[in-house]
Coordinates of C-alpha atoms in Angstrom, one line a residue:
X136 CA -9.1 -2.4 16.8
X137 CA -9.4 0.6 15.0
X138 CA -5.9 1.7 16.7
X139 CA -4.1 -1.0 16.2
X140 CA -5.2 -1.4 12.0
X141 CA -4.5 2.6 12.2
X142 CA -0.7 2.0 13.3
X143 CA -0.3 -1.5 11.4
X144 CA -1.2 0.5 8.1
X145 CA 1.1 3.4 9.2
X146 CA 3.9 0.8 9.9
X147 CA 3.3 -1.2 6.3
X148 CA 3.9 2.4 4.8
X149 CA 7.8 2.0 5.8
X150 CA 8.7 -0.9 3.6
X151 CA 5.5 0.1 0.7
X152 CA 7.9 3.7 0.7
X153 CA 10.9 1.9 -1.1
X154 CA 8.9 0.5 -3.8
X155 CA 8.1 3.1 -5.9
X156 CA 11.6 3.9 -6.0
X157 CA 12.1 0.5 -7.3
X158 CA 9.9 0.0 -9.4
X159 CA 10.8 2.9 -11.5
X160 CA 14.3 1.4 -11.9
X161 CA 12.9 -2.1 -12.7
X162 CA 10.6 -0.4 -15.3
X163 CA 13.0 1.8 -17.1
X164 CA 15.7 -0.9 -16.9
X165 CA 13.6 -3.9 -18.1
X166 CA 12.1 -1.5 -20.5
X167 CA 14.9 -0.2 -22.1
X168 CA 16.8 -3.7 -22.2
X169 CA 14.3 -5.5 -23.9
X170 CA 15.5 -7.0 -26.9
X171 CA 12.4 -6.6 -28.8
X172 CA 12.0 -2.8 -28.4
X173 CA 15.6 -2.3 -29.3
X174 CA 15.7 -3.9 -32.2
X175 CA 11.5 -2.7 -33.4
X176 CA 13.1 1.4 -33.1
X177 CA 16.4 0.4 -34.3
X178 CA 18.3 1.5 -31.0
X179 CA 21.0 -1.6 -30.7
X180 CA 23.4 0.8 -31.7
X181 CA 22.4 3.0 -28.4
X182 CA 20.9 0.8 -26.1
X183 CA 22.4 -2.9 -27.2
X184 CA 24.4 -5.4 -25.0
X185 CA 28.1 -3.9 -24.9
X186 CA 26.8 -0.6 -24.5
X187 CA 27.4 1.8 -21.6
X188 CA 23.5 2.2 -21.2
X189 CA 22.8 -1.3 -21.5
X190 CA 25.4 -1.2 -18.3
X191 CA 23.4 0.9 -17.0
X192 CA 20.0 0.2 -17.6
X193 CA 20.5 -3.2 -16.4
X194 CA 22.1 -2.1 -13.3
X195 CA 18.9 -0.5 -12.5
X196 CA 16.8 -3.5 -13.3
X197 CA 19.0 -5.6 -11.3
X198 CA 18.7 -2.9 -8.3
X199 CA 14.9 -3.3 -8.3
X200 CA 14.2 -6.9 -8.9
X201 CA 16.6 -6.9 -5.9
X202 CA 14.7 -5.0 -3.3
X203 CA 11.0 -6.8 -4.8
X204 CA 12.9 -10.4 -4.5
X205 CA 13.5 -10.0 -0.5
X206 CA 10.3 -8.4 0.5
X207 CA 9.4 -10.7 3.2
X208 CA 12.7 -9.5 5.0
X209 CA 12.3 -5.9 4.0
X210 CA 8.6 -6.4 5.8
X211 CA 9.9 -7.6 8.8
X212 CA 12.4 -4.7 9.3
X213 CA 10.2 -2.2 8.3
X214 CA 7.3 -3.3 10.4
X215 CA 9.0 -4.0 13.8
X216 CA 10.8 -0.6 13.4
X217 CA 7.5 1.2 12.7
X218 CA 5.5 -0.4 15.2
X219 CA 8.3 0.3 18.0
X220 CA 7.1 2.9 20.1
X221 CA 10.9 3.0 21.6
X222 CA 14.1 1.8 20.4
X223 CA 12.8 1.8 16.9
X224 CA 16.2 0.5 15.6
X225 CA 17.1 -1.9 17.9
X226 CA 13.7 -3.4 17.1
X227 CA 14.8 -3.6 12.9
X228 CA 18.0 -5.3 14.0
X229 CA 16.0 -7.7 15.9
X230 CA 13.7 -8.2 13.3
X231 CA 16.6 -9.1 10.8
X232 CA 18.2 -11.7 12.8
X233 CA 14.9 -12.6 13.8
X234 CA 13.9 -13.3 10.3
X235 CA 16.9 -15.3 9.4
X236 CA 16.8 -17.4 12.5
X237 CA 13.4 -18.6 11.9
X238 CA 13.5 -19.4 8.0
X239 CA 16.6 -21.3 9.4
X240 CA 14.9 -22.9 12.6
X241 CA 12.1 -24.2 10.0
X242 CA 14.6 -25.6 7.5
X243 CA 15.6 -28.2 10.7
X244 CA 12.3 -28.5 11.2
X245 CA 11.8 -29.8 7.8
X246 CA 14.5 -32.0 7.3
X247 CA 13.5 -33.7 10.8
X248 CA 10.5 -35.0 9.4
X249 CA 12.1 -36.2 6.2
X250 CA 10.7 -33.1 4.0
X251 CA 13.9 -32.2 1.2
X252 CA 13.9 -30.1 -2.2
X253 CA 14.1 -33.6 -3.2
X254 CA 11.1 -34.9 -1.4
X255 CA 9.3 -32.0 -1.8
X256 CA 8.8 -31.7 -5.9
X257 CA 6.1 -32.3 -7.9
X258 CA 8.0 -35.3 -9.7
X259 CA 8.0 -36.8 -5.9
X260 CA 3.9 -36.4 -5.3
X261 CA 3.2 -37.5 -8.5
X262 CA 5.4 -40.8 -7.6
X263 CA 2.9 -40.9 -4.3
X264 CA -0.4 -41.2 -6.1
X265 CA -0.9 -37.6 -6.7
X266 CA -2.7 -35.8 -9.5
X267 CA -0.3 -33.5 -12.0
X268 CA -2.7 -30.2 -9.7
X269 CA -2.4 -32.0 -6.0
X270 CA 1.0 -32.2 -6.7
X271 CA 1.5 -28.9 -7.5
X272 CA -0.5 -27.2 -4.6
X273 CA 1.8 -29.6 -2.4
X274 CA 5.0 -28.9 -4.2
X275 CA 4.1 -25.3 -3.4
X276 CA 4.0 -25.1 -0.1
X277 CA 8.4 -25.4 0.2
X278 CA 10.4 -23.2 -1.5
X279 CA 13.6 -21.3 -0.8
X280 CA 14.2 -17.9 1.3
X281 CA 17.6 -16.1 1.4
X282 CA 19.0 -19.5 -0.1
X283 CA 17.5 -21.5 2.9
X284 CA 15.0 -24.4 2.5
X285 CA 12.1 -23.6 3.9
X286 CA 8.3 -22.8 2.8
X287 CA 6.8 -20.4 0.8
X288 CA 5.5 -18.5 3.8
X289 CA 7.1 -15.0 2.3
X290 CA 5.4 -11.8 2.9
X291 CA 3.5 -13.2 5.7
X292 CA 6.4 -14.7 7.3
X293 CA 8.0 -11.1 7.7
X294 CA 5.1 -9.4 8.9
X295 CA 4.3 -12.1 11.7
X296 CA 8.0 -11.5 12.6
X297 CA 7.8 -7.6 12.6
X298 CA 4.7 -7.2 14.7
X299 CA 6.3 -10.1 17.4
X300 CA 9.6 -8.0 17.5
X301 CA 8.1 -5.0 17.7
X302 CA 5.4 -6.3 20.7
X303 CA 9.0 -7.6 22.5
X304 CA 10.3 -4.4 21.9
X305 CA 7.5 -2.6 23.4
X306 CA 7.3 -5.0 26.5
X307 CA 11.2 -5.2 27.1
X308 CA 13.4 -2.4 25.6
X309 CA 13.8 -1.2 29.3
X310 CA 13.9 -4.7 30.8
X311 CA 16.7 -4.8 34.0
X312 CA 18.5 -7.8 34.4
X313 CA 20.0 -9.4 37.9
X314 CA 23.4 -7.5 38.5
X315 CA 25.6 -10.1 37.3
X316 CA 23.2 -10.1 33.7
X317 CA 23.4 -6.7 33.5
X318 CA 25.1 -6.0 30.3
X319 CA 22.2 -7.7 28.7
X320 CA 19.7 -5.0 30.6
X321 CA 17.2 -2.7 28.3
X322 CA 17.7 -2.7 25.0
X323 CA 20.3 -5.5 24.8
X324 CA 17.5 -7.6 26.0
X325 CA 15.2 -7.2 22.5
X326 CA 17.7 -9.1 20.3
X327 CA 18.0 -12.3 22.4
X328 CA 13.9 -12.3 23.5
X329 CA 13.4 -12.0 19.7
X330 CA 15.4 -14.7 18.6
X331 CA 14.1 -17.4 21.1
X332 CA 10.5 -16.3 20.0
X333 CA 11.6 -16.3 16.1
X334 CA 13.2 -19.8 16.8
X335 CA 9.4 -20.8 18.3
X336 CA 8.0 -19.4 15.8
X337 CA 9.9 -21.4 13.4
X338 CA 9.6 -24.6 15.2
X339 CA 5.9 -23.9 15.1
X340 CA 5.3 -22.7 11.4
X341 CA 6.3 -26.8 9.5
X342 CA 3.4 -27.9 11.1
X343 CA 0.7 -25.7 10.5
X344 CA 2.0 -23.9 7.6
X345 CA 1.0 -26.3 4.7
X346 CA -2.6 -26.5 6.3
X347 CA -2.8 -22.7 6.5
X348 CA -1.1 -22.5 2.4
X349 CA -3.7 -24.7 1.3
X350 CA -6.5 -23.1 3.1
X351 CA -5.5 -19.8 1.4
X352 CA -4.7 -21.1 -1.8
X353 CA -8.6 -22.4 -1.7
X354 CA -9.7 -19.0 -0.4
X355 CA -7.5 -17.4 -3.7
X356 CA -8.8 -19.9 -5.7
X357 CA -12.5 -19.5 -4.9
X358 CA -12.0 -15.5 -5.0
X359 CA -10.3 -16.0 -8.6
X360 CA -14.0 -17.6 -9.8
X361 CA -16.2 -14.7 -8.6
X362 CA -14.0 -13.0 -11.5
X363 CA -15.4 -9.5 -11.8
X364 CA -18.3 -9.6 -9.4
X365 CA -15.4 -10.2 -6.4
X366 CA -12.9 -7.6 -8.2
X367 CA -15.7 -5.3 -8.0
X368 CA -16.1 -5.3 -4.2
X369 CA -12.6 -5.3 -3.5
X370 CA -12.0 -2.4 -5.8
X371 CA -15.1 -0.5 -3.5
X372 CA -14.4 -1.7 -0.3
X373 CA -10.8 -0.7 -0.4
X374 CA -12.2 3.0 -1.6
X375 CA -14.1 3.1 1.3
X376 CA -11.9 2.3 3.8
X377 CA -9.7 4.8 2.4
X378 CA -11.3 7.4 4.7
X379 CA -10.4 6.1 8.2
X380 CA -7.0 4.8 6.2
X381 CA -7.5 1.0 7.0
X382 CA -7.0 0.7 3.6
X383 CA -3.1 0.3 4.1
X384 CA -3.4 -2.7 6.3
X385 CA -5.6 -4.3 4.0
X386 CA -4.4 -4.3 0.2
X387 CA -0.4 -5.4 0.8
X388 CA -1.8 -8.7 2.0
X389 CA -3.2 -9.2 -1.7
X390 CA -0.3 -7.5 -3.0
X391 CA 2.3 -9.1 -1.6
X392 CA 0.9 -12.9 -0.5
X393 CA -0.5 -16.1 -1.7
X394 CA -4.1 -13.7 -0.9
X395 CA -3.3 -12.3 -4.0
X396 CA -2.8 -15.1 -6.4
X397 CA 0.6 -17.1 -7.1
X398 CA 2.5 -17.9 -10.7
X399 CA 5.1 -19.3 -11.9
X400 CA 7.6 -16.8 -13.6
X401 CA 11.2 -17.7 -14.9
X402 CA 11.2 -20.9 -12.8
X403 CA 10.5 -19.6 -9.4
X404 CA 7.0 -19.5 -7.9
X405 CA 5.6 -16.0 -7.2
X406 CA 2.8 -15.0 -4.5
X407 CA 1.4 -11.8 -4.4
X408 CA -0.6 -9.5 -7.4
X409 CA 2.3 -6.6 -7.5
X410 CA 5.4 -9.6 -6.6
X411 CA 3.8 -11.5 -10.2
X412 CA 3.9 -8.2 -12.1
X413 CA 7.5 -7.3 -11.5
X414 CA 8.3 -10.5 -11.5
X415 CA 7.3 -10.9 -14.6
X416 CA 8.5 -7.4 -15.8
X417 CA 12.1 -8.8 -14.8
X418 CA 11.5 -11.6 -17.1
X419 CA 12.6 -10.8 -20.8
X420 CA 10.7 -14.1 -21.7
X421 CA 7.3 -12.5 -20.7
X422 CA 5.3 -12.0 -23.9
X423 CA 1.9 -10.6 -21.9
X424 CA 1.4 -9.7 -18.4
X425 CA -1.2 -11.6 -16.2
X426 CA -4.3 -9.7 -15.4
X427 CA -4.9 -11.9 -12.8
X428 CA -1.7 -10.5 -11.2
X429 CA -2.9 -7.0 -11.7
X430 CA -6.3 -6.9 -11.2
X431 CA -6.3 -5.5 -7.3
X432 CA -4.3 -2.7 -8.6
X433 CA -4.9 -1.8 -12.4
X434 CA -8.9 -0.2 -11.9
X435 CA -7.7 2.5 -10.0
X436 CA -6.1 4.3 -13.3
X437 CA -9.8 4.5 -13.9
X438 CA -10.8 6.8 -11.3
X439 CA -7.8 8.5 -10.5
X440 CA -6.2 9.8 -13.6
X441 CA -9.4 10.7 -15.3
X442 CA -12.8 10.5 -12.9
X443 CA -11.6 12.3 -9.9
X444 CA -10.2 15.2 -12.1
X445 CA -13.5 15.2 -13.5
X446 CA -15.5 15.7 -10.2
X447 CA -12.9 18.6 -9.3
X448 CA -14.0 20.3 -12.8
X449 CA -17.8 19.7 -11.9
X450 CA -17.0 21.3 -8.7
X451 CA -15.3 24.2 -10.2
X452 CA -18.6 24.6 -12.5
X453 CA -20.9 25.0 -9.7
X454 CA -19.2 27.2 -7.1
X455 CA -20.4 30.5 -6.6
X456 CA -19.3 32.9 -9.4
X457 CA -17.4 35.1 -6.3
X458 CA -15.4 32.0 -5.1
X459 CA -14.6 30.5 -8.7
X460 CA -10.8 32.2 -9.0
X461 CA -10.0 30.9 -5.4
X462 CA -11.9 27.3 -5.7
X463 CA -10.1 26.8 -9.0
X464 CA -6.5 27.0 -8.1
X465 CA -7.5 24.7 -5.2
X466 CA -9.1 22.0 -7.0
X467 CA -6.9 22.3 -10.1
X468 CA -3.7 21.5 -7.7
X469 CA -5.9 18.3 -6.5
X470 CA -6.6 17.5 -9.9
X471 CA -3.4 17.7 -10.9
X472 CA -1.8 15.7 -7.8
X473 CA -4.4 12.7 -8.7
X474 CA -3.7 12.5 -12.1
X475 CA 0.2 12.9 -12.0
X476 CA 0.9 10.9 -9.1
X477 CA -2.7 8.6 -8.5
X478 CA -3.0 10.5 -4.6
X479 CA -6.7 11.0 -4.7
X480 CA -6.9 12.2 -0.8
X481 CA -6.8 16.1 -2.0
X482 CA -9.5 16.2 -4.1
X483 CA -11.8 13.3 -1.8
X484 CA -11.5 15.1 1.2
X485 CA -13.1 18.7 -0.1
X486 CA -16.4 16.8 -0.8
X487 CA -16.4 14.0 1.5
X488 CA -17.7 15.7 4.5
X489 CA -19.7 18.0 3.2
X490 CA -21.6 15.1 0.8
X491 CA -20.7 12.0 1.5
X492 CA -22.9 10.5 -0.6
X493 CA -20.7 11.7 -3.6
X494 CA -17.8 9.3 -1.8
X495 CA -20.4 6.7 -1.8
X496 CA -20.9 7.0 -5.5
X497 CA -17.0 7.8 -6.3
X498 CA -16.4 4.6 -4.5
X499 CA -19.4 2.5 -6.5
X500 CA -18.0 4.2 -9.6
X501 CA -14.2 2.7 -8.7
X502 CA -15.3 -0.9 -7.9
X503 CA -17.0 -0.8 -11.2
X504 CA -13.8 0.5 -13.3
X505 CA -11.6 -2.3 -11.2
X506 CA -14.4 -5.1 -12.7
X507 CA -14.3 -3.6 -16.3
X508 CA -10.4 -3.2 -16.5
X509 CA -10.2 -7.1 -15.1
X510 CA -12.7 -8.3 -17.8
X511 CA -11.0 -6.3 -20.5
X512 CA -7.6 -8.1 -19.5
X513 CA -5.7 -5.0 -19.2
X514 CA -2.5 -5.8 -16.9
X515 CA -1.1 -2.5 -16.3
X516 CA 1.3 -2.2 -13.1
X517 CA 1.8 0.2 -10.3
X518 CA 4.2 1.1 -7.8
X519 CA 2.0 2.9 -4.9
X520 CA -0.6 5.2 -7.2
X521 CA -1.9 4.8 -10.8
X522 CA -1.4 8.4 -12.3
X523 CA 0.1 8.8 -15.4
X524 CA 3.9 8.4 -13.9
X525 CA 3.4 4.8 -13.5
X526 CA 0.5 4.6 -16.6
X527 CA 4.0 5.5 -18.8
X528 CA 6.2 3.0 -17.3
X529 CA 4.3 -0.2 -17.1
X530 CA 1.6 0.1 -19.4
X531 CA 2.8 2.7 -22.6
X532 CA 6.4 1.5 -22.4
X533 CA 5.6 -1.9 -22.1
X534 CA 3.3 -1.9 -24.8
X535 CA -0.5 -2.5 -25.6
X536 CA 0.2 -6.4 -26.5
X537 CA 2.0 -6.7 -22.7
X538 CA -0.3 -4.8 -20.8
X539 CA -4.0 -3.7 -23.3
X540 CA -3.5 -0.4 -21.6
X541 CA -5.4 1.0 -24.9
X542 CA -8.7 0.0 -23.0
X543 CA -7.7 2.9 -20.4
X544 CA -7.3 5.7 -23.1
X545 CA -10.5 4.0 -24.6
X546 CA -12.2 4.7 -21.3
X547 CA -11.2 7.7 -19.9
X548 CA -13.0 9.8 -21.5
X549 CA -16.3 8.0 -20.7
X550 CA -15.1 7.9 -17.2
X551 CA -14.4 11.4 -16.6
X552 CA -18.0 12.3 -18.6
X553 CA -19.7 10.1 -16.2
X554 CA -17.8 11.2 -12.7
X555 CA -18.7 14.8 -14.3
X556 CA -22.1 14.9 -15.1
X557 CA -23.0 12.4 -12.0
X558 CA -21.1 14.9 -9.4
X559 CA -22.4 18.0 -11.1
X560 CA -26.5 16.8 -11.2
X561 CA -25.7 16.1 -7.4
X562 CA -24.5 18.6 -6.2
X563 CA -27.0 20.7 -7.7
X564 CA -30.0 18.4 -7.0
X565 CA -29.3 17.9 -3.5
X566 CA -27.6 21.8 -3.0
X567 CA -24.5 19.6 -1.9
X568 CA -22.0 22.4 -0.3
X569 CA -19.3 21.7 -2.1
X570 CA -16.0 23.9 -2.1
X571 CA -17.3 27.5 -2.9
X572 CA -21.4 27.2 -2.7
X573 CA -23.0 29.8 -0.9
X574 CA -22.6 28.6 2.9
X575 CA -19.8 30.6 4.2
X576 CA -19.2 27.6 6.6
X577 CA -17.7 26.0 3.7
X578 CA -14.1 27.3 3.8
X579 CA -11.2 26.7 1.3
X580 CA -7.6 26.4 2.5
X581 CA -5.0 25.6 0.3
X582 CA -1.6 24.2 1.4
X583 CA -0.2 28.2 0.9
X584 CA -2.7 29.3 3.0
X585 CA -2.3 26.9 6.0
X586 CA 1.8 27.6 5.6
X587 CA 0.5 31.3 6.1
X588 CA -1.3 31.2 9.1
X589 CA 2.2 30.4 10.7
X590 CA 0.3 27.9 12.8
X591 CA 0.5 27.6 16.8
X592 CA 2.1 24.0 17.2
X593 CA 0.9 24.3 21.2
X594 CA -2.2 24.8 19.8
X595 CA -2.6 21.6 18.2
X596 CA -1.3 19.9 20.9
X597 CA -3.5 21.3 23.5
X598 CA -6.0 20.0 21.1
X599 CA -4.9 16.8 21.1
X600 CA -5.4 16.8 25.0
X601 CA -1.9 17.7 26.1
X602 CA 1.8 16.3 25.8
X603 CA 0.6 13.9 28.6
X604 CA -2.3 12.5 26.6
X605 CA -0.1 11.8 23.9
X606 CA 1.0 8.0 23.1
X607 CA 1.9 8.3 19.6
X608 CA 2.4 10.8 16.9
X609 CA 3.0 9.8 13.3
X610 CA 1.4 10.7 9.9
X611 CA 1.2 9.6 6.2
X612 CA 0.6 11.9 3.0
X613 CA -2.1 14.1 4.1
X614 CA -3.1 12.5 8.0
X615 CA -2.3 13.5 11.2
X616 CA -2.3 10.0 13.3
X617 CA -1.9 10.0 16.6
X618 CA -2.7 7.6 19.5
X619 CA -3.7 9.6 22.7
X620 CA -4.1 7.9 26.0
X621 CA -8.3 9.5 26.6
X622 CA -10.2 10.5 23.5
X623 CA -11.8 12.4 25.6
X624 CA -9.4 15.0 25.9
X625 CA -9.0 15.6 22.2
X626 CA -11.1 19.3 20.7
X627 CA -14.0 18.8 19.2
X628 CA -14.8 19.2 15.4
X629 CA -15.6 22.5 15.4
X630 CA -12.2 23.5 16.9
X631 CA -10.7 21.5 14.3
X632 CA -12.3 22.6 11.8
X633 CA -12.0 26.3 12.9
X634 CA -9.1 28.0 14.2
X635 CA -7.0 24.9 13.1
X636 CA -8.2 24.7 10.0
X637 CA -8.4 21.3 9.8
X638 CA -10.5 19.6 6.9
X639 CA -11.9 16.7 8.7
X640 CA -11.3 14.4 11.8
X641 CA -11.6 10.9 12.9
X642 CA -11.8 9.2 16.1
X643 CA -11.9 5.2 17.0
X644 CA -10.7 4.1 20.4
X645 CA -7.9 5.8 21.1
X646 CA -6.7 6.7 17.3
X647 CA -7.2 10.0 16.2
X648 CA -6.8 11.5 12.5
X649 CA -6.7 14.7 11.4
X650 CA -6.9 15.5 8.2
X651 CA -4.5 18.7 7.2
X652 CA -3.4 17.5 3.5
X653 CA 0.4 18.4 3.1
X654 CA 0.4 20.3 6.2
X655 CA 0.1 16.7 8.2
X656 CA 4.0 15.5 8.0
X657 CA 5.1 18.8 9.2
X658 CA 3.0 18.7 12.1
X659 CA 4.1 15.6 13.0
X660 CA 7.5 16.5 13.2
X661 CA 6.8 19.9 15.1
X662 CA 4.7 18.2 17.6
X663 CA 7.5 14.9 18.1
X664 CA 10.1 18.2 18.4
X665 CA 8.9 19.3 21.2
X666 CA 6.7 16.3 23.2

């Protein structure tokens, strides 16, 4: 299990990687057309309609709203080609066409059994005996994808889709065909196994889909009255499964489906906590955004702009005088990297495993600022991180009656006194050996100093068991993940964490992760170089 949530979250990463991208053009865009700002600093003459940046800047909104309003298809593509372990583009073709043909299949499907846009409003159940609220979670279930009737199955639709094209892909990208069938041998074969499924799939989906919607709509619902309390634990339990990185398998799902809440926005119904806030960020009729869109998203500014940066400087304070110059240019880099860009991994992985305990608090600390933020209505949005990159686009640009991002100025400073003074007894109390305390096991390598080692690629593979115990190699920011065929095989810790200077490993099944910061995507392309 642990493999398989180890390569789903690695192959969620693919599609997640566009976003940030466009999200910064749907913030500057929306933020620089709207109306109200232009004309409260007096800029129509500079940014009003008719100008070339108006051009412009809408372009760029129009480019991002784009890429957020065909996510489910985006999902499929990106998932089936990163969970290929051949044929990786064949398998995003696939996906495509697979995708289509099913929202198509279940359009059929629908009108079959008499189900219309018609027959399908809220005006309709009403007619039926419905309540104004029955008739609306009903009415919800259909909707439109690509222009097709169909339901509002979205996100989840195009990762089902993605992980069945990619198994197909796995199972039949070398399939051979009788002699007279053999144009259609090997890879040929994926496109047409993936539509039949997809076509099953969508034969399958109008009759248990509006069971399922409700059921989930019940579970949001119900999760949307533990307010705080349940914003609390997902803000902790997402922290913690940050360190075997199941956390990327786990937060799109509230991100970007019904898990996650759904609104209406201009007209159109929305499912999905970052889908509502750029939804409603493309919406120059939105006067405040919805917390309850943003809350599995907006506590981390918290933590990761101001806490984390905090723990680094109580680090700093209580390393050995000797090691201060070298442990300070390390943890002021990580410091830096949280609060610019929200990547927390740098600084969490010099103290995790030499005191977790100071995870276990970092983590109780996050949960906390996630439940505060929620019940402070602040609504501020985020591409992939919450440092101050996105903190400027969609909460200081948008402005404190959008967004109440005041309340995360207001806090900060508490916030980083607290992770300070909390790390710093700690460490001190229980002789944690942090970064630069005594213990000369406790090493320090910085990015420059792995780069300088000029590091033995065979090496790494050897301890990774050998080119034949390899399955799959792949990383994300600062992970080595790799699927090897006996775990057996793989070095132990101490060889990691020697002469390979790795700062921490992780084993479960047959996944392996080894933690080597910024050092891990170059490794992965090394080893894939010569495998």
């Amino acid at each position: 299990m642990f493999e398989k949530l180890q390569r789903l979250g690695k192959a969620f990463m693919i599609p997640i990687a566009v976003l940030p991208i466009a999200g910064l053009m749907l913030g500057i865009g929306s933020a620089f057309t709207n109306g109200l700002m232009i004309e409260t600093y007096g800029l129509t003459w500079l940014l009003g309609e008719g100008t070339f940046l108006y051009y412009v800047l809408s372009t760029m909104a129009a480019i991002g709203n784009v890429v957020f309003g065909n996510l489910p298809l985006i999902f499929a593509v990106g998932i089936a080609s990163g969970l290929a372990l051949q044929e990786k583009g064949a398998a995003g073709l696939s996906a495509a066409i697979s995708f289509v043909v099913m929202h198509s299949v279940i359009g059929k499907v629908l009108s079959f059994l008499g189900h219309t846009p018609e027959t399908t409003s809220i005006d309709y159940f009403v007619s039926q005996g419905m309540n104004a609220v029955e008739a609306a979670k009903q009415a919800n279930v259909y909707g439109y994808e690509l222009g097709m009737f169909s339901v509002r199955i979205g996100v989840l639709g195009g990762i089902i889709i993605g992980i069945v094209v990619a198994f197909l892909t796995n199972k039949y990208y070398d399939k051979k065909m009788p002699e007279a069938l053999s144009f259609f041998s090997g890879v040929r074969f994926v496109p047409i196994i993936s539509v039949l499924a997809a076509s099953l799939i969508g034969a399958v989906i109008p009759f248990v889909w509006p069971y399922v919607h409700l059921g989930i709509s019940t579970f949001a619902e119900f999760f949307g009255k533990t307010g705080p309390i349940g914003v609390f634990f997902y803000g902790f339990f997402m922290r913690l499964l940050n360190i075997f990185g199941l956390h990327h398998a786990i937060y799109p799902l509230f991100w970007f489906t019904s898990l996650g809440g759904e609104m209406e926005v201009a007209g159109r119904l929305v499912q999905g906590g970052q889908n509502i806030f750029f939804a409603q960020l493309a919406d120059p009729n939105t006067l405040r955004f919805s917390a309850e869109g943003t809350k599995f998203f907006t506590g981390g500014y918290l933590p990761m702009m101001f806490g984390l940066p905090a723990a680094a400087y109580a680090m700093y304070k209580v390393a050995d005088t000797k090691n201060k110059k070298l442990v300070g240019g390390l943890l002021f880099s990580a410091a830096l990297t949280s609060f610019l860009t929200g990547i927390t991994e740098p600084i969490e992985f010099t103290f995790l495993f030499v005191a977790p305990a100071l995870y276990g608090i970092h983590a109780l600390l996050e949960g906390i600022a996630y439940a505060v933020l929620y019940m402070l209505d602040v609504a501020v949005g985020v591409t992939f991180s919450r440092g101050i990159i996105d903190f400027t686009l969609f909460g200081l640009l948008q402005g404190n009656a959008k967004t109440n991002f005041i309340w995360i100025l207001i806090l900060g400073i508490p916030t980083a006194l607290i992770y300070y003074y909390v790390f710093k007894t700690l460490i001190l109390k229980f002789n944690f050996k942090t970064p630069g305390r005594g213990d000369e096991e406790v090493k320090l390598y910085s990015k420059k100093d792995v780069l300088a080692k000029d590091m033995d690629i065979e090496l790494v593979i050897d301890a990774l068991g050998g080119r034949e115990n390899l399955v799959d190699v792949d990383a994300c920011i600062t992970r080595l993940r790799v699927t090897v065929k006996d775990v057996s095989k793989v070095a132990d810790d101490a060889t990691w964490k020697g002469e390979l200077k790795a700062r921490g490993v992780f084993r479960k099944g047959n996944g392996v992760q080894v933690v080597y910061g910024a050092l891990a995507e170059v490794l992965k392309n090394d080893i894939n170089k010569v495998r």
